[in-house]
PDB file of C-alpha atoms in Angstrom:
ATOM      1  CA  MET A  30      75.902 144.920  75.721  1.00  0.00           C
ATOM      2  CA  ASN A  31      76.011 141.207  76.468  1.00  0.00           C
ATOM      3  CA  ARG A  32      76.373 140.375  80.130  1.00  0.00           C
ATOM      4  CA  ARG A  33      77.620 136.983  81.270  1.00  0.00           C
ATOM      5  CA  LEU A  34      75.072 135.484  83.638  1.00  0.00           C
ATOM      6  CA  PRO A  35      76.262 133.756  86.813  1.00  0.00           C
ATOM      7  CA  PRO A  36      75.878 129.955  87.007  1.00  0.00           C
ATOM      8  CA  PRO A  37      72.696 128.551  88.569  1.00  0.00           C
ATOM      9  CA  ARG A  38      72.413 127.492  92.162  1.00  0.00           C
ATOM     10  CA  LEU A  39      73.405 123.910  92.935  1.00  0.00           C
ATOM     11  CA  ARG A  40      70.680 121.357  92.241  1.00  0.00           C
ATOM     12  CA  LYS A  41      69.965 118.030  93.918  1.00  0.00           C
ATOM     13  CA  LEU A  42      71.979 115.188  92.427  1.00  0.00           C
ATOM     14  CA  PRO A  43      70.077 112.322  90.763  1.00  0.00           C
ATOM     15  CA  ARG A  44      71.349 109.831  93.352  1.00  0.00           C
ATOM     16  CA  THR A  45      71.660 110.896  96.965  1.00  0.00           C
ATOM     17  CA  LEU A  46      72.891 109.158 100.107  1.00  0.00           C
ATOM     18  CA  PRO A  47      72.280 109.480 103.839  1.00  0.00           C
ATOM     19  CA  PRO A  48      75.282 110.835 105.744  1.00  0.00           C
ATOM     20  CA  LEU A  49      77.061 108.545 108.190  1.00  0.00           C
ATOM     21  CA  HIS A  50      77.353 109.312 111.895  1.00  0.00           C
ATOM     22  CA  HIS A  51      80.303 111.658 112.533  1.00  0.00           C
ATOM     23  CA  GLU A  52      81.353 111.471 108.881  1.00  0.00           C
ATOM     24  CA  THR A  53      83.586 114.233 107.511  1.00  0.00           C
ATOM     25  CA  TRP A  54      81.909 116.468 104.972  1.00  0.00           C
ATOM     26  CA  ASP A  55      84.528 115.809 102.296  1.00  0.00           C
ATOM     27  CA  SER A  56      84.037 112.047 102.765  1.00  0.00           C
ATOM     28  CA  TYR A  57      80.310 112.544 102.239  1.00  0.00           C
ATOM     29  CA  VAL A  58      80.887 114.599  99.078  1.00  0.00           C
ATOM     30  CA  TYR A  59      83.259 111.887  97.843  1.00  0.00           C
ATOM     31  CA  ARG A  60      80.549 109.260  98.299  1.00  0.00           C
ATOM     32  CA  LEU A  61      77.964 111.471  96.574  1.00  0.00           C
ATOM     33  CA  ALA A  62      80.308 111.854  93.605  1.00  0.00           C
ATOM     34  CA  ALA A  63      80.933 108.097  93.436  1.00  0.00           C
ATOM     35  CA  ALA A  64      77.214 107.325  93.574  1.00  0.00           C
ATOM     36  CA  ASN A  65      76.598 109.699  90.654  1.00  0.00           C
ATOM     37  CA  ARG A  66      79.702 108.620  88.705  1.00  0.00           C
ATOM     38  CA  ILE A  67      81.235 112.052  88.545  1.00  0.00           C
ATOM     39  CA  SER A  68      84.682 113.320  89.497  1.00  0.00           C
ATOM     40  CA  HIS A  69      84.882 113.832  93.239  1.00  0.00           C
ATOM     41  CA  LEU A  70      87.570 116.482  92.714  1.00  0.00           C
ATOM     42  CA  GLU A  71      85.304 118.552  90.470  1.00  0.00           C
ATOM     43  CA  LEU A  72      82.323 118.161  92.788  1.00  0.00           C
ATOM     44  CA  HIS A  73      84.452 118.997  95.831  1.00  0.00           C
ATOM     45  CA  GLU A  74      85.775 122.121  94.116  1.00  0.00           C
ATOM     46  CA  HIS A  75      82.298 123.176  93.014  1.00  0.00           C
ATOM     47  CA  VAL A  76      80.868 122.783  96.511  1.00  0.00           C
ATOM     48  CA  ASP A  77      83.769 124.506  98.239  1.00  0.00           C
ATOM     49  CA  ASN A  78      83.899 127.473  95.839  1.00  0.00           C
ATOM     50  CA  ARG A  79      80.977 129.476  97.171  1.00  0.00           C
ATOM     51  CA  HIS A  80      81.583 132.464  94.867  1.00  0.00           C
ATOM     52  CA  ARG A  81      80.427 130.469  91.832  1.00  0.00           C
ATOM     53  CA  LEU A  82      76.918 130.177  93.226  1.00  0.00           C
ATOM     54  CA  HIS A  83      73.934 132.374  92.296  1.00  0.00           C
ATOM     55  CA  PRO A  84      72.306 134.600  93.351  1.00  0.00           C
ATOM     56  CA  ASP A  85      74.286 134.803  96.627  1.00  0.00           C
ATOM     57  CA  PRO A  86      77.226 132.837  98.027  1.00  0.00           C
ATOM     58  CA  LEU A  87      76.082 129.794  99.991  1.00  0.00           C
ATOM     59  CA  ALA A  88      77.378 128.510 103.292  1.00  0.00           C
ATOM     60  CA  LEU A  89      79.015 125.098 102.935  1.00  0.00           C
ATOM     61  CA  VAL A  90      76.215 123.323 104.803  1.00  0.00           C
ATOM     62  CA  ASP A  91      73.611 124.867 102.483  1.00  0.00           C
ATOM     63  CA  ALA A  92      75.563 123.928  99.350  1.00  0.00           C
ATOM     64  CA  ILE A  93      75.760 120.287 100.495  1.00  0.00           C
ATOM     65  CA  SER A  94      72.087 120.399 101.466  1.00  0.00           C
ATOM     66  CA  ASP A  95      71.161 121.495  97.932  1.00  0.00           C
ATOM     67  CA  LEU A  96      73.242 118.681  96.445  1.00  0.00           C
ATOM     68  CA  SER A  97      72.044 115.914  98.752  1.00  0.00           C
ATOM     69  CA  GLY A  98      68.449 116.947  99.358  1.00  0.00           C
ATOM     70  CA  HIS A  99      68.891 116.489 103.112  1.00  0.00           C
ATOM     71  CA  PRO A 100      67.876 119.366 105.421  1.00  0.00           C
ATOM     72  CA  ARG A 101      70.674 121.355 106.971  1.00  0.00           C
ATOM     73  CA  ASP A 102      69.794 120.280 110.542  1.00  0.00           C
ATOM     74  CA  ARG A 103      70.270 116.623 109.634  1.00  0.00           C
ATOM     75  CA  LEU A 104      73.600 117.375 107.977  1.00  0.00           C
ATOM     76  CA  LEU A 105      74.791 119.410 110.961  1.00  0.00           C
ATOM     77  CA  LYS A 106      73.972 116.547 113.327  1.00  0.00           C
ATOM     78  CA  ALA A 107      75.722 113.934 111.175  1.00  0.00           C
ATOM     79  CA  LEU A 108      78.700 115.936 109.847  1.00  0.00           C
ATOM     80  CA  PRO A 109      80.445 117.664 112.787  1.00  0.00           C
ATOM     81  CA  ASP A 110      82.946 119.674 110.747  1.00  0.00           C
ATOM     82  CA  LEU A 111      80.095 121.628 109.119  1.00  0.00           C
ATOM     83  CA  ARG A 112      79.174 123.139 112.471  1.00  0.00           C
ATOM     84  CA  THR A 113      80.176 126.616 113.470  1.00  0.00           C
ATOM     85  CA  LEU A 114      79.618 128.213 116.854  1.00  0.00           C
ATOM     86  CA  ALA A 115      76.566 130.050 115.520  1.00  0.00           C
ATOM     87  CA  LEU A 116      75.073 126.957 113.857  1.00  0.00           C
ATOM     88  CA  ALA A 117      75.703 124.713 116.871  1.00  0.00           C
ATOM     89  CA  GLN A 118      73.671 127.040 119.109  1.00  0.00           C
ATOM     90  CA  GLY A 119      70.481 125.845 117.434  1.00  0.00           C
ATOM     91  CA  LEU A 120      71.260 122.144 118.052  1.00  0.00           C
ATOM     92  CA  PRO A 121      70.752 119.989 121.168  1.00  0.00           C
ATOM     93  CA  PRO A 122      73.748 119.999 123.557  1.00  0.00           C
ATOM     94  CA  VAL A 123      74.852 116.518 122.438  1.00  0.00           C
ATOM     95  CA  PHE A 124      75.741 117.950 119.013  1.00  0.00           C
ATOM     96  CA  HIS A 125      78.538 120.144 120.310  1.00  0.00           C
ATOM     97  CA  LEU A 126      81.546 121.466 118.445  1.00  0.00           C
ATOM     98  CA  LEU A 127      84.358 118.944 118.294  1.00  0.00           C
ATOM     99  CA  ASP A 128      87.458 119.816 120.307  1.00  0.00           C
ATOM    100  CA  HIS A 129      91.024 118.609 119.788  1.00  0.00           C
ATOM    101  CA  GLY A 130      90.111 115.348 121.500  1.00  0.00           C
ATOM    102  CA  TRP A 131      88.766 114.137 118.133  1.00  0.00           C
ATOM    103  CA  ARG A 132      90.544 113.204 114.919  1.00  0.00           C
ATOM    104  CA  VAL A 133      89.701 111.847 111.465  1.00  0.00           C
ATOM    105  CA  GLN A 134      90.098 108.146 110.775  1.00  0.00           C
ATOM    106  CA  ALA A 135      88.946 105.650 108.142  1.00  0.00           C
ATOM    107  CA  ALA A 136      85.651 103.989 109.023  1.00  0.00           C
ATOM    108  CA  CYS A 137      85.680 100.230 109.533  1.00  0.00           C
ATOM    109  CA  THR A 138      84.935  98.640 106.154  1.00  0.00           C
ATOM    110  CA  LEU A 139      82.859  95.876 107.783  1.00  0.00           C
ATOM    111  CA  CYS A 140      80.722  98.441 109.612  1.00  0.00           C
ATOM    112  CA  LEU A 141      80.211 100.233 106.289  1.00  0.00           C
ATOM    113  CA  ALA A 142      79.291  97.014 104.485  1.00  0.00           C
ATOM    114  CA  ALA A 143      76.641  96.312 107.140  1.00  0.00           C
ATOM    115  CA  LYS A 144      75.049  99.624 106.078  1.00  0.00           C
ATOM    116  CA  ALA A 145      75.352  98.730 102.369  1.00  0.00           C
ATOM    117  CA  VAL A 146      78.167 101.252 101.936  1.00  0.00           C
ATOM    118  CA  PHE A 147      80.919  99.795  99.750  1.00  0.00           C
ATOM    119  CA  THR A 148      83.030 102.899  99.185  1.00  0.00           C
ATOM    120  CA  ARG A 149      85.636 104.143 101.621  1.00  0.00           C
ATOM    121  CA  ALA A 150      84.540 106.709 104.181  1.00  0.00           C
ATOM    122  CA  ARG A 151      86.238 108.761 106.878  1.00  0.00           C
ATOM    123  CA  HIS A 152      84.732 109.865 110.166  1.00  0.00           C
ATOM    124  CA  TRP A 153      85.587 111.620 113.397  1.00  0.00           C
ATOM    125  CA  VAL A 154      86.682 109.435 116.332  1.00  0.00           C
ATOM    126  CA  ARG A 155      88.115 110.058 119.773  1.00  0.00           C
ATOM    127  CA  THR A 156      91.896 110.387 119.872  1.00  0.00           C
ATOM    128  CA  SER A 157      92.060 107.100 121.804  1.00  0.00           C
ATOM    129  CA  THR A 158      90.546 105.090 118.919  1.00  0.00           C
ATOM    130  CA  ARG A 159      92.852 102.690 117.100  1.00  0.00           C
ATOM    131  CA  LEU A 160      90.534  99.856 116.108  1.00  0.00           C
ATOM    132  CA  CYS A 161      86.902  98.817 115.685  1.00  0.00           C
ATOM    133  CA  LEU A 162      85.869  96.883 118.769  1.00  0.00           C
ATOM    134  CA  ARG A 163      82.792  95.498 117.022  1.00  0.00           C
ATOM    135  CA  HIS A 164      84.780  93.681 114.326  1.00  0.00           C
ATOM    136  CA  GLY A 165      88.285  93.590 115.837  1.00  0.00           C
ATOM    137  CA  ARG A 166      89.818  95.413 112.879  1.00  0.00           C
ATOM    138  CA  TRP A 167      92.770  97.818 113.093  1.00  0.00           C
ATOM    139  CA  THR A 168      91.498 101.036 111.489  1.00  0.00           C
ATOM    140  CA  ASP A 169      94.276 103.489 112.390  1.00  0.00           C
ATOM    141  CA  THR A 170      95.979 103.106 109.021  1.00  0.00           C
ATOM    142  CA  TYR A 171      96.109 104.617 105.560  1.00  0.00           C
ATOM    143  CA  HIS A 172      96.626 101.079 104.238  1.00  0.00           C
ATOM    144  CA  ASP A 173      94.260  98.121 104.224  1.00  0.00           C
ATOM    145  CA  GLN A 174      92.602  97.359 107.539  1.00  0.00           C
ATOM    146  CA  PHE A 175      93.459  94.051 109.192  1.00  0.00           C
ATOM    147  CA  ASP A 176      92.025  91.625 111.727  1.00  0.00           C
ATOM    148  CA  VAL A 177      93.513  91.692 115.253  1.00  0.00           C
ATOM    149  CA  ARG A 178      91.101  89.193 116.834  1.00  0.00           C
ATOM    150  CA  PRO A 179      93.766  86.443 117.008  1.00  0.00           C
ATOM    151  CA  LEU A 180      95.569  88.709 119.495  1.00  0.00           C
ATOM    152  CA  PRO A 181      93.017  89.583 122.208  1.00  0.00           C
ATOM    153  CA  GLU A 182      95.588  91.647 124.136  1.00  0.00           C
ATOM    154  CA  ILE A 183      95.432  94.244 121.335  1.00  0.00           C
ATOM    155  CA  ILE A 184      91.648  94.478 121.705  1.00  0.00           C
ATOM    156  CA  GLN A 185      92.012  94.739 125.488  1.00  0.00           C
ATOM    157  CA  ALA A 186      94.597  97.498 124.994  1.00  0.00           C
ATOM    158  CA  GLN A 187      91.995  99.477 123.041  1.00  0.00           C
ATOM    159  CA  ARG A 188      89.550  99.186 125.930  1.00  0.00           C
ATOM    160  CA  ASP A 189      92.293 100.227 128.368  1.00  0.00           C
ATOM    161  CA  HIS A 190      93.160 103.194 126.132  1.00  0.00           C
ATOM    162  CA  HIS A 191      89.540 104.367 126.137  1.00  0.00           C
ATOM    163  CA  ARG A 192      89.446 103.948 129.927  1.00  0.00           C
ATOM    164  CA  LEU A 193      92.641 105.983 130.253  1.00  0.00           C
ATOM    165  CA  ASP A 194      91.057 108.730 128.167  1.00  0.00           C
ATOM    166  CA  ARG A 195      87.900 108.818 130.312  1.00  0.00           C
ATOM    167  CA  LYS A 196      89.734 108.671 133.650  1.00  0.00           C
ATOM    168  CA  HIS A 197      92.461 111.264 133.072  1.00  0.00           C
ATOM    169  CA  GLY A 198      91.137 113.308 130.139  1.00  0.00           C
ATOM    170  CA  TRP A 199      92.190 113.163 126.510  1.00  0.00           C
ATOM    171  CA  GLN A 200      95.007 115.717 126.938  1.00  0.00           C
ATOM    172  CA  THR A 201      96.729 113.655 129.640  1.00  0.00           C
ATOM    173  CA  ALA A 202      96.151 110.449 127.677  1.00  0.00           C
ATOM    174  CA  VAL A 203      97.704 111.905 124.516  1.00  0.00           C
ATOM    175  CA  VAL A 204     100.810 113.100 126.364  1.00  0.00           C
ATOM    176  CA  ALA A 205     101.182 109.790 128.242  1.00  0.00           C
ATOM    177  CA  MET A 206     100.840 107.782 125.012  1.00  0.00           C
ATOM    178  CA  ARG A 207     103.429 109.984 123.281  1.00  0.00           C
ATOM    179  CA  GLN A 208     105.892 109.548 126.132  1.00  0.00           C
ATOM    180  CA  ALA A 209     105.256 105.816 126.399  1.00  0.00           C
ATOM    181  CA  ASP A 210     105.704 105.422 122.643  1.00  0.00           C
ATOM    182  CA  GLY A 211     109.112 107.103 122.719  1.00  0.00           C
ATOM    183  CA  TRP A 212     110.368 105.165 125.725  1.00  0.00           C
ATOM    184  CA  CYS A 213     109.158 101.785 124.437  1.00  0.00           C
ATOM    185  CA  TRP A 214     110.768 102.212 121.034  1.00  0.00           C
ATOM    186  CA  ARG A 215     114.021 103.248 122.666  1.00  0.00           C
ATOM    187  CA  TRP A 216     113.991 100.178 124.926  1.00  0.00           C
ATOM    188  CA  TRP A 217     113.124  97.856 122.033  1.00  0.00           C
ATOM    189  CA  GLU A 218     116.060  99.199 120.021  1.00  0.00           C
ATOM    190  CA  ASP A 219     118.447  98.673 122.939  1.00  0.00           C
ATOM    191  CA  SER A 220     117.548  95.108 123.860  1.00  0.00           C
ATOM    192  CA  ARG A 221     115.845  92.183 122.160  1.00  0.00           C
ATOM    193  CA  ARG A 222     114.580  91.027 125.561  1.00  0.00           C
ATOM    194  CA  PHE A 223     112.217  93.998 125.768  1.00  0.00           C
ATOM    195  CA  ARG A 224     110.703  93.482 122.311  1.00  0.00           C
ATOM    196  CA  LYS A 225     110.064  89.748 122.709  1.00  0.00           C
ATOM    197  CA  GLN A 226     106.289  90.064 123.185  1.00  0.00           C
ATOM    198  CA  ARG A 227     105.989  92.703 120.467  1.00  0.00           C
ATOM    199  CA  ASP A 228     107.792  90.460 117.966  1.00  0.00           C
ATOM    200  CA  ARG A 229     105.601  87.502 118.949  1.00  0.00           C
ATOM    201  CA  ARG A 230     102.502  89.497 118.002  1.00  0.00           C
ATOM    202  CA  LEU A 231     104.129  90.814 114.844  1.00  0.00           C
ATOM    203  CA  ARG A 232     104.559  87.280 113.516  1.00  0.00           C
ATOM    204  CA  HIS A 233     100.758  87.045 113.237  1.00  0.00           C
ATOM    205  CA  PHE A 234     100.799  89.861 110.665  1.00  0.00           C
ATOM    206  CA  ILE A 235     104.164  89.616 108.923  1.00  0.00           C
ATOM    207  CA  PRO A 236     105.863  86.357 107.857  1.00  0.00           C
ATOM    208  CA  PRO A 237     109.304  85.692 109.401  1.00  0.00           C
ATOM    209  CA  GLY A 238     112.038  87.428 107.479  1.00  0.00           C
ATOM    210  CA  ALA A 239     109.690  89.956 105.834  1.00  0.00           C
ATOM    211  CA  SER A 240     110.713  93.598 106.119  1.00  0.00           C
ATOM    212  CA  THR A 241     108.858  96.263 108.039  1.00  0.00           C
ATOM    213  CA  TYR A 242     109.304  99.910 108.984  1.00  0.00           C
ATOM    214  CA  ARG A 243     108.629 102.171 111.974  1.00  0.00           C
ATOM    215  CA  GLU A 244     105.300 103.522 110.657  1.00  0.00           C
ATOM    216  CA  ASP A 245     104.023 100.117 109.516  1.00  0.00           C
ATOM    217  CA  PRO A 246     100.528  99.824 111.084  1.00  0.00           C
ATOM    218  CA  ARG A 247     101.091  96.098 111.686  1.00  0.00           C
ATOM    219  CA  LEU A 248     104.173  96.889 113.748  1.00  0.00           C
ATOM    220  CA  ILE A 249     102.323  99.652 115.602  1.00  0.00           C
ATOM    221  CA  ALA A 250      99.429  97.300 116.390  1.00  0.00           C
ATOM    222  CA  SER A 251     101.909  94.717 117.716  1.00  0.00           C
ATOM    223  CA  ALA A 252     103.476  97.346 120.000  1.00  0.00           C
ATOM    224  CA  TYR A 253     100.146  98.822 121.111  1.00  0.00           C
ATOM    225  CA  PRO A 254      99.513  96.726 124.273  1.00  0.00           C
ATOM    226  CA  ASP A 255     102.933  97.553 125.754  1.00  0.00           C
ATOM    227  CA  ILE A 256     102.600 101.267 124.966  1.00  0.00           C
ATOM    228  CA  VAL A 257      99.119 101.491 126.499  1.00  0.00           C
ATOM    229  CA  ALA A 258     100.258  99.637 129.620  1.00  0.00           C
ATOM    230  CA  LEU A 259     103.141 102.063 130.145  1.00  0.00           C
ATOM    231  CA  ALA A 260     100.923 105.073 129.333  1.00  0.00           C
ATOM    232  CA  GLY A 261      98.551 103.982 132.091  1.00  0.00           C
ATOM    233  CA  LEU A 262     101.426 104.238 134.562  1.00  0.00           C
ATOM    234  CA  LEU A 263     102.697 107.550 133.189  1.00  0.00           C
ATOM    235  CA  ALA A 264      99.229 109.137 133.412  1.00  0.00           C
ATOM    236  CA  SER A 265      98.652 107.963 136.967  1.00  0.00           C
ATOM    237  CA  PRO A 266      99.470 110.059 140.052  1.00  0.00           C
ATOM    238  CA  GLU A 267     100.899 106.846 141.543  1.00  0.00           C
ATOM    239  CA  LEU A 268     103.979 107.333 139.381  1.00  0.00           C
ATOM    240  CA  ARG A 269     105.153 110.077 141.712  1.00  0.00           C
ATOM    241  CA  SER A 270     105.520 107.576 144.570  1.00  0.00           C
ATOM    242  CA  LEU A 271     107.550 105.076 142.523  1.00  0.00           C
ATOM    243  CA  PRO A 272     111.327 105.089 141.927  1.00  0.00           C
ATOM    244  CA  PHE A 273     110.697 105.254 138.175  1.00  0.00           C
ATOM    245  CA  THR A 274     113.230 106.977 135.934  1.00  0.00           C
ATOM    246  CA  GLY A 275     112.436 105.518 132.533  1.00  0.00           C
ATOM    247  CA  SER A 276     115.547 103.358 132.458  1.00  0.00           C
ATOM    248  CA  PRO A 277     115.457  99.804 131.041  1.00  0.00           C
ATOM    249  CA  GLN A 278     115.938  98.396 134.543  1.00  0.00           C
ATOM    250  CA  ASP A 279     112.790 100.147 135.789  1.00  0.00           C
ATOM    251  CA  PHE A 280     110.840  98.950 132.764  1.00  0.00           C
TER     252      PHE A 280
END
């Protein structure tokens, strides 16, 4: 009787790449596929479907290690979402499991180009990250990244946001930013006087008369300094001693 043999274990790809710091594992597999000119969807499916491997199912980190040729310890240090509690126990304390204070964001394309990486990549960043301070590029977008250096108050707002995160903790910073975002948008809709500075910044990104929308990253970047400034007040214990109700007059 003929028996169908299982497929062979994954082999190292002809062209391999070093993983980026804090890169997501699916971003790394995407770049491996691009370097070898194969479908990233097929490669992703093949890696993620452990039951197709022989002779025994492989852990995800081992499957990617076989494909890339890099040892599992190096992959675990570079790709945080491959770590499990058991695997992280064998790593130095700095390579901890990521908590909810981290999120996935597109890597700065200029930072990638400096490393001779010319394909898109995604990595894990702190929840307070909106732009690349090294190159002054807004990276919190699914669209093309853009330069915010002509507006230094946006870059300063990023530094203030990071400081808010360190001083009060990421949970408090996230809640304060969410509250500040809602209040600011409500005030801007009620009165043109409140959105004067936001609209001044927006003109650097969008020509006068051009349309925009609430989720437009250029509009969000223009509003960012005001939202961070208000979030700093909302996160501070000093708020309790102020007659602050959230009304336009208080703002």
